[in-house]
């Protein structure tokens, strides 16, 4: 064996053929495993792209004395061959100086020249392992890429047309060794597809079939074939069947829709309870029933699929819809923000995509706030706010929405905090400040902790057993503060036209100031406690959205609404259409506006 060249520098690189046994480094012969004061790490890799590596970091030997316990500089020996195989050994000696250089042998902190030897025993233990490794590795087989049979122009959905049979190879292995072959010997060849088991039954009860991702026995490497033959493992053909249930909705639609409609498969929908709500473009309408059935089949939580037939252009904010597949049942039951909602989806407005916006606005309310929701719908703002402790006046002009709102308040046990109505929004806003003043909400009381509830239950149980017993602690006060008589927030969630109702705030307190003590209470609270307005709106002016919204708000209110208005914010909510955006305009009413 050719020996590497001698040590040329503090960090020599030694070139030579593949290493198969003990080696002398640069003619320095040393039988010791490692000189004292040496910490060693061995890193060996072999194979294409270094795919197989073995790393050893092993401090060997002890310090001769406390005075010689200085770190040692790094010396690297690299053995290279073609195909690539190399071993690297790092011997730490000394501490680097400010320039990053290590002390040389003979200097303070350095080691003896003989300590730059190869770690003979350490290398010997590892190189036999790499000598047996192949220098080139077989290419890892790829998993089959599958798609359903294509049937364009299909008028009626026929599920049997989407069955695909794929011939593959399998090996018959004893039951007890199935996992061993799948995870070790045949790991790279085992079938790995979503929702497909790679283990199948066999005619023999003592065996199972491990399905491979190849279609021909000849695709297995010779080494594996020899191993299987030596162990008497049979290689057989195995057919895997993929039916309609296996394919996704998008894959089925890609197989049946005309090629000019494949760029955007209509598989997206909004889910409201058990109902999937689609908004299909005109070009997909001839295939709408098949699309609806496929979406229903591929989403087990659905029972009804509908398509919107028109836009929301009526005063009640609902729209006509067509049932494409499933039950003709529009009574939806959903949970949002810890609250339960039930309503007739065909009669009211609900948008699940606004769930995050509902939560954001409710989170901005304080427990002690009074909120007026003039376009309340079935209560996505009002019910969570009432559950938080806010006093809420909520109304909707749609009788179906107002009825569902009242029922949802009872279901969620917040009817004491949420007062519902079925009124016009403009009249409701103007009357709300008078109603809250004349019939105020009691002060917010924080709910009892679990410990306090347990204590009260224990006291109640004691009084049942001994009526003469008195509570060991006084009962908490039922009133935590003064009643809530002023409105803190107005919510206007009707993006299409809410901004036109801003005129309701001009002179809002005119009649309130006529009531005894009202003006004094408002003045005592100060301008910073006048109500905040949260007005949702659309805009089609993409380039100047803020200017457009502020101009319309100013025209509706009859007073300037600008970026300088107190507590002004304009928040983007979502894209509604390619050239239509939804925003929330927020500002605090001024004394001039409400006077």
XYZ file of C-alpha atoms in Angstrom, residues 64-593:
530
model
C -0.050 13.965 32.240
C -0.325 16.828 34.727
C -2.400 19.854 35.495
C 0.232 22.096 33.929
C -0.110 20.357 30.550
C -3.908 20.590 30.224
C -3.919 23.163 27.448
C -6.087 22.653 24.340
C -4.262 21.500 21.239
C -4.291 22.766 17.624
C -6.107 21.007 14.810
C -4.383 18.653 12.409
C -6.392 17.115 9.567
C -5.418 14.034 7.542
C -7.563 13.308 4.486
C -7.315 10.135 2.399
C -8.977 10.328 -0.955
C -9.610 7.875 -3.745
C -11.816 7.627 -6.784
C -14.700 6.789 -6.491
C -14.880 9.212 -3.544
C -13.945 7.772 -0.168
C -12.203 9.697 2.531
C -11.334 9.637 6.206
C -10.676 12.752 8.220
C -9.011 12.871 11.615
C -8.939 15.999 13.739
C -6.375 16.169 16.525
C -6.871 19.175 18.768
C -3.660 20.798 20.106
C -3.322 24.184 21.753
C -5.416 27.312 21.872
C -5.544 29.626 18.790
C -3.992 33.076 19.079
C -5.705 36.330 18.105
C -4.953 35.698 14.406
C -6.581 32.261 14.606
C -3.273 30.362 14.335
C -2.365 27.397 16.526
C 0.979 26.938 18.300
C 3.499 24.710 16.524
C 5.202 21.741 18.069
C 7.760 22.791 20.629
C 6.033 26.112 21.390
C 4.088 26.816 24.538
C 0.793 24.927 24.362
C 1.997 22.707 21.507
C 2.647 18.984 21.473
C 5.491 16.672 20.495
C 5.920 15.870 16.767
C 5.184 12.217 17.456
C 1.740 13.228 18.668
C 0.791 14.142 15.089
C 0.545 10.466 14.240
C -2.445 8.742 12.691
C -4.772 7.140 15.190
C -3.924 3.618 14.056
C -6.300 1.602 16.142
C -9.159 4.014 15.741
C -8.860 3.893 11.962
C -8.432 0.111 11.902
C -11.734 -0.361 13.681
C -13.609 1.618 11.023
C -12.010 1.108 7.625
C -13.044 -2.513 7.182
C -16.634 -1.307 7.427
C -16.118 1.074 4.533
C -13.991 -1.325 2.483
C -17.064 -3.556 2.139
C -19.323 -0.734 1.019
C -20.015 -0.324 -2.699
C -18.390 2.746 -4.180
C -21.472 3.373 -6.325
C -24.995 3.050 -4.980
C -27.998 1.910 -7.037
C -30.511 4.597 -7.885
C -33.395 4.721 -5.439
C -36.623 3.683 -7.188
C -39.401 6.241 -7.474
C -42.965 5.711 -6.305
C -45.572 5.326 -9.055
C -47.403 8.500 -10.093
C -51.077 7.702 -10.545
C -54.086 9.447 -12.017
C -57.627 8.199 -12.722
C -58.782 7.177 -16.196
C -59.852 10.155 -18.307
C -63.503 10.398 -19.438
C -64.085 13.856 -20.838
C -67.572 14.853 -21.846
C -69.189 12.647 -19.202
C -72.818 13.713 -18.726
C -73.662 11.606 -15.667
C -71.198 10.591 -12.991
C -70.381 6.867 -13.217
C -68.032 5.892 -10.390
C -67.115 2.547 -11.954
C -65.298 4.335 -14.784
C -62.550 5.515 -12.450
C -61.138 2.129 -11.483
C -57.440 1.657 -12.217
C -55.527 -1.625 -11.855
C -51.755 -1.332 -11.509
C -49.502 -4.421 -11.862
C -46.672 -4.364 -9.311
C -44.175 -6.750 -7.759
C -44.507 -8.208 -4.257
C -42.421 -10.530 -2.098
C -43.945 -13.329 0.005
C -42.423 -13.090 3.473
C -43.220 -14.858 6.742
C -45.621 -12.877 8.912
C -43.085 -12.426 11.694
C -40.525 -10.908 9.294
C -42.820 -8.488 7.459
C -41.688 -5.407 9.375
C -38.017 -6.369 9.054
C -38.169 -6.508 5.253
C -40.296 -3.343 4.977
C -37.989 -1.266 7.175
C -34.604 -2.781 6.341
C -33.795 -5.040 3.391
C -36.485 -3.654 1.050
C -37.006 -0.209 2.577
C -36.149 1.660 -0.625
C -38.403 -0.565 -2.748
C -41.518 -0.800 -0.561
C -44.667 0.897 -1.877
C -45.370 4.225 -0.164
C -48.567 5.852 -1.433
C -51.165 7.835 0.528
C -54.009 5.676 1.862
C -52.470 2.474 0.417
C -51.258 -0.379 2.599
C -47.915 -1.819 1.521
C -48.724 -5.147 3.239
C -51.336 -7.407 1.658
C -52.713 -10.832 2.489
C -51.403 -13.961 0.802
C -52.875 -17.320 -0.125
C -50.783 -18.857 2.622
C -51.863 -17.955 6.180
C -48.186 -18.040 7.278
C -47.146 -15.348 4.797
C -47.884 -11.773 3.863
C -47.091 -9.887 0.671
C -44.855 -6.838 0.846
C -45.832 -4.749 -2.176
C -42.968 -3.029 -3.964
C -43.037 0.153 -6.044
C -41.716 -1.566 -9.184
C -43.563 -3.376 -11.932
C -40.886 -5.908 -12.996
C -38.761 -8.329 -10.995
C -35.767 -7.371 -13.108
C -35.816 -3.891 -11.588
C -34.484 -5.302 -8.311
C -30.679 -5.172 -7.884
C -28.793 -8.436 -8.246
C -27.675 -8.298 -4.619
C -31.277 -8.187 -3.389
C -32.397 -10.930 -5.765
C -29.556 -13.160 -4.537
C -30.473 -12.405 -0.917
C -34.131 -13.273 -1.497
C -33.184 -16.473 -3.337
C -30.829 -17.488 -0.537
C -33.631 -17.023 2.018
C -36.184 -18.723 -0.240
C -38.360 -15.622 -0.505
C -40.638 -15.703 -3.553
C -41.041 -12.673 -5.803
C -44.525 -12.583 -7.357
C -46.720 -10.279 -9.412
C -49.373 -8.387 -7.460
C -52.179 -6.210 -8.760
C -53.211 -3.099 -6.806
C -56.683 -1.706 -7.465
C -57.503 2.009 -7.189
C -61.205 2.860 -7.413
C -63.305 6.039 -7.268
C -62.950 6.281 -3.503
C -59.145 6.598 -3.756
C -59.007 9.662 -5.994
C -59.358 13.223 -4.719
C -62.083 15.577 -5.923
C -59.564 17.548 -7.961
C -58.238 14.391 -9.667
C -61.740 13.290 -10.649
C -62.637 16.729 -11.989
C -59.386 16.873 -13.957
C -60.438 13.609 -15.614
C -63.948 14.668 -16.655
C -63.911 18.418 -17.353
C -63.074 19.733 -20.834
C -59.427 20.627 -21.289
C -60.158 24.348 -21.567
C -61.575 24.283 -17.992
C -58.742 22.397 -16.290
C -56.725 25.393 -15.126
C -59.036 26.058 -12.173
C -60.917 23.021 -10.929
C -63.959 24.259 -8.953
C -63.208 22.273 -5.795
C -63.120 25.196 -3.339
C -66.194 25.945 -1.251
C -67.318 27.648 1.941
C -68.604 25.277 4.602
C -71.469 26.342 6.861
C -72.251 23.460 9.192
C -73.094 20.461 6.989
C -73.585 22.693 3.908
C -70.976 23.335 1.219
C -71.618 26.641 -0.515
C -70.209 27.010 -4.052
C -70.150 30.022 -6.318
C -69.627 28.462 -9.743
C -68.751 30.511 -12.800
C -71.016 30.250 -15.840
C -68.671 27.959 -17.802
C -68.928 25.289 -15.085
C -72.720 25.334 -14.783
C -73.319 22.504 -17.339
C -71.322 20.214 -15.020
C -72.639 21.599 -11.703
C -74.461 18.464 -10.536
C -71.445 16.230 -11.127
C -69.224 18.789 -9.384
C -71.614 18.886 -6.427
C -71.773 15.093 -6.149
C -67.984 14.735 -6.294
C -67.493 17.365 -3.566
C -70.130 15.637 -1.442
C -68.479 12.235 -1.896
C -65.004 13.496 -1.001
C -65.953 15.474 2.138
C -67.532 13.225 4.740
C -68.635 16.110 6.988
C -70.995 17.411 4.282
C -74.612 16.465 3.706
C -75.676 19.234 1.318
C -73.957 21.034 -1.577
C -75.507 24.251 -2.916
C -74.640 26.807 -5.565
C -75.422 30.513 -5.248
C -77.748 31.680 -8.022
C -77.527 35.453 -7.589
C -75.720 38.200 -5.687
C -76.665 39.610 -2.288
C -78.688 42.530 -3.574
C -81.762 42.508 -1.321
C -82.308 44.257 1.969
C -82.204 41.002 3.958
C -78.719 40.005 2.699
C -79.661 36.463 1.640
C -79.562 34.878 -1.809
C -81.266 32.181 -3.803
C -79.445 28.869 -4.015
C -79.737 25.574 -5.874
C -79.127 22.190 -4.272
C -76.545 20.364 -6.383
C -76.217 17.194 -4.303
C -77.297 15.739 -0.982
C -80.174 16.577 1.346
C -82.460 19.566 0.894
C -81.675 20.716 4.438
C -80.603 24.312 5.151
C -80.750 24.323 8.970
C -77.089 24.836 9.845
C -75.537 24.368 13.280
C -72.034 25.660 13.825
C -69.671 26.660 16.620
C -67.579 29.827 16.562
C -65.647 31.664 19.276
C -66.933 29.245 21.885
C -70.565 29.983 20.956
C -73.231 27.833 19.285
C -75.266 29.169 16.335
C -78.297 27.662 14.614
C -80.069 29.220 11.627
C -81.669 28.612 8.236
C -78.871 29.288 5.770
C -81.346 29.894 2.939
C -82.987 32.771 4.855
C -80.090 34.579 6.572
C -76.557 35.785 5.875
C -73.532 33.965 7.286
C -69.919 34.060 6.117
C -67.515 31.590 7.755
C -64.565 33.418 6.185
C -65.146 36.318 8.601
C -64.570 34.206 11.692
C -61.189 35.819 12.350
C -62.639 39.319 11.959
C -65.468 38.502 14.366
C -62.959 37.364 16.982
C -60.649 40.348 16.430
C -63.346 42.944 17.014
C -64.840 41.182 20.054
C -61.353 40.876 21.559
C -61.003 44.673 21.316
C -64.034 45.166 23.592
C -63.674 45.511 27.343
C -65.800 43.341 29.653
C -67.593 46.455 30.897
C -68.373 47.951 27.458
C -71.831 48.512 26.016
C -72.051 47.503 22.337
C -74.769 48.356 19.804
C -74.843 45.984 16.798
C -77.169 47.532 14.212
C -76.775 44.818 11.536
C -76.437 41.871 13.905
C -77.500 38.996 11.648
C -77.684 35.816 13.723
C -75.169 37.199 16.235
C -71.523 36.528 15.202
C -70.491 39.744 17.014
C -73.307 40.103 19.544
C -73.317 36.614 21.099
C -69.531 36.359 21.762
C -69.541 39.938 23.095
C -72.389 39.090 25.453
C -70.583 35.971 26.576
C -67.531 38.109 27.329
C -69.652 40.247 29.679
C -70.477 43.213 27.443
C -73.936 44.735 27.496
C -75.249 44.325 23.932
C -78.165 45.779 21.994
C -78.488 43.813 18.747
C -80.947 44.152 15.900
C -81.462 42.961 12.335
C -84.108 44.004 9.841
C -84.452 40.439 8.509
C -87.145 38.682 10.610
C -85.452 35.302 10.120
C -82.117 36.692 11.334
C -83.717 38.473 14.307
C -85.508 35.259 15.326
C -82.316 33.189 15.079
C -80.439 35.918 16.998
C -82.871 35.717 19.917
C -82.740 31.910 19.958
C -78.956 31.896 19.852
C -78.841 34.294 22.805
C -80.966 31.853 24.819
C -78.998 28.812 23.681
C -75.737 30.426 24.769
C -77.314 31.687 28.039
C -76.474 35.332 27.369
C -80.018 36.702 27.104
C -79.361 38.795 30.237
C -76.519 40.594 28.429
C -77.898 40.577 24.855
C -81.128 42.428 24.116
C -82.443 41.683 20.616
C -84.723 43.576 18.231
C -86.046 43.517 14.657
C -85.743 47.141 13.550
C -84.350 49.411 10.865
C -80.692 50.126 11.586
C -80.908 53.936 11.392
C -83.802 54.113 13.851
C -82.195 51.487 16.078
C -78.915 53.443 16.343
C -80.684 56.684 17.308
C -82.939 54.990 19.842
C -80.190 52.815 21.371
C -78.544 55.607 23.377
C -81.903 56.457 24.954
C -82.704 52.813 25.751
C -79.345 52.213 27.417
C -79.706 55.373 29.518
C -83.246 54.590 30.628
C -82.676 50.835 31.093
C -78.976 50.502 31.890
C -77.021 47.269 32.004
C -75.848 46.236 35.462
C -72.120 46.540 36.075
C -69.982 43.689 34.860
C -69.309 40.965 37.396
C -66.374 38.666 36.834
C -67.399 34.990 36.889
C -66.545 33.040 40.005
C -63.396 30.977 39.922
C -63.586 27.191 40.159
C -62.361 27.402 43.759
C -65.042 29.933 44.698
C -67.777 27.867 43.037
C -66.636 24.804 44.951
C -66.684 26.719 48.208
C -70.231 27.966 47.609
C -71.369 24.451 46.712
C -69.811 23.139 49.932
C -71.597 25.809 51.981
C -74.902 24.983 50.286
C -74.472 21.283 51.056
C -73.782 22.078 54.727
C -76.961 24.178 54.981
C -79.001 21.302 53.531
C -77.729 18.981 56.288
C -77.909 21.659 59.015
C -80.290 24.549 58.211
C -79.050 26.429 61.280
C -75.473 26.542 59.933
C -74.237 29.957 58.798
C -71.748 30.590 56.022
C -68.173 30.722 57.208
C -67.447 33.669 54.882
C -69.653 36.612 53.932
C -71.364 36.430 50.521
C -69.809 38.593 47.778
C -71.549 41.798 46.768
C -73.935 41.338 43.834
C -73.177 44.803 42.413
C -69.557 45.368 41.310
C -69.977 49.029 40.300
C -72.355 51.616 38.839
C -74.758 50.551 36.105
C -73.684 50.972 32.499
C -75.731 53.803 30.980
C -73.644 54.953 27.983
C -72.809 53.220 24.692
C -69.113 52.472 23.989
C -69.187 50.856 20.509
C -71.386 50.847 17.409
C -70.881 47.880 15.055
C -72.111 48.274 11.460
C -71.561 44.984 9.623
C -73.305 45.612 6.319
C -70.389 46.269 3.941
C -72.548 46.951 0.904
C -74.388 49.950 2.416
C -73.472 50.492 6.091
C -71.487 53.621 5.240
C -74.718 55.312 4.053
C -76.145 54.952 7.593
C -73.474 57.181 9.164
C -75.932 60.081 9.124
C -77.611 58.415 12.120
C -74.742 59.691 14.333
C -75.219 63.360 13.473
C -76.976 64.805 16.505
C -77.035 61.371 18.169
C -77.124 62.819 21.704
C -79.597 65.645 20.969
C -82.504 63.891 22.687
C -80.253 62.182 25.246
C -79.048 65.561 26.553
C -82.656 66.438 27.340
C -82.825 63.620 29.934
C -81.929 64.471 33.545
C -78.258 63.924 34.330
C -77.333 62.686 30.836
C -75.268 65.690 29.720
C -73.439 65.737 33.039
C -72.598 62.029 32.717
C -71.292 62.458 29.159
C -69.233 65.521 30.130
C -67.829 63.693 33.172
C -66.742 60.762 31.013
C -64.961 63.136 28.619
C -64.547 63.142 24.813
C -62.310 60.068 25.040
C -65.303 58.007 26.180
C -67.627 58.906 23.320
C -68.622 55.851 21.240
C -66.333 54.194 18.697
C -67.842 53.416 15.279
C -66.788 50.205 13.465
C -68.207 50.512 9.940
C -67.555 47.753 7.390
C -67.553 48.760 3.726
C -66.527 47.753 0.215
C -64.465 49.692 -2.284
C -63.684 49.157 -5.946
C -61.123 51.948 -6.052
C -58.061 49.765 -5.589
C -55.549 52.563 -6.142
C -57.118 55.072 -3.727
C -59.159 52.965 -1.311
C -58.675 55.271 1.685
C -59.590 58.444 -0.212
C -62.698 56.763 -1.634
C -63.931 55.472 1.736
C -63.262 58.730 3.613
C -65.033 60.768 0.923
C -68.126 58.578 1.116
C -68.083 58.584 4.924
C -67.811 62.381 5.014
C -70.705 62.746 2.571
C -72.927 60.383 4.566
C -72.159 61.852 7.993
C -72.276 65.433 6.793
C -69.123 66.197 8.780
C -65.457 65.587 7.952
C -64.093 62.086 8.548
C -60.337 62.265 7.945
C -57.135 60.576 8.989
C -56.972 63.187 11.795
C -60.295 62.113 13.287
C -59.898 60.827 16.846
C -58.820 57.142 17.011
C -59.074 56.829 13.220
C -58.151 53.482 11.642
C -58.827 51.932 8.270
C -58.171 48.206 8.309
C -58.126 45.896 5.315
C -60.339 42.853 5.990
C -60.261 40.697 2.850
C -60.426 40.500 -0.929
C -64.015 39.972 -2.031
C -63.449 39.852 -5.792
C -60.583 40.617 -8.188
C -61.473 44.330 -8.086
C -63.371 44.589 -4.818
C -61.991 44.837 -1.269
C -63.552 44.907 2.187
C -62.386 47.348 4.868
C -63.368 48.347 8.389
C -63.497 52.103 9.011
C -63.040 52.917 12.702
C -63.211 56.316 14.391
C -64.458 57.890 17.605
C -67.446 60.211 17.487
C -66.644 63.807 18.416
C -68.722 66.152 20.603
C -69.572 68.148 17.461
C -70.908 65.039 15.704
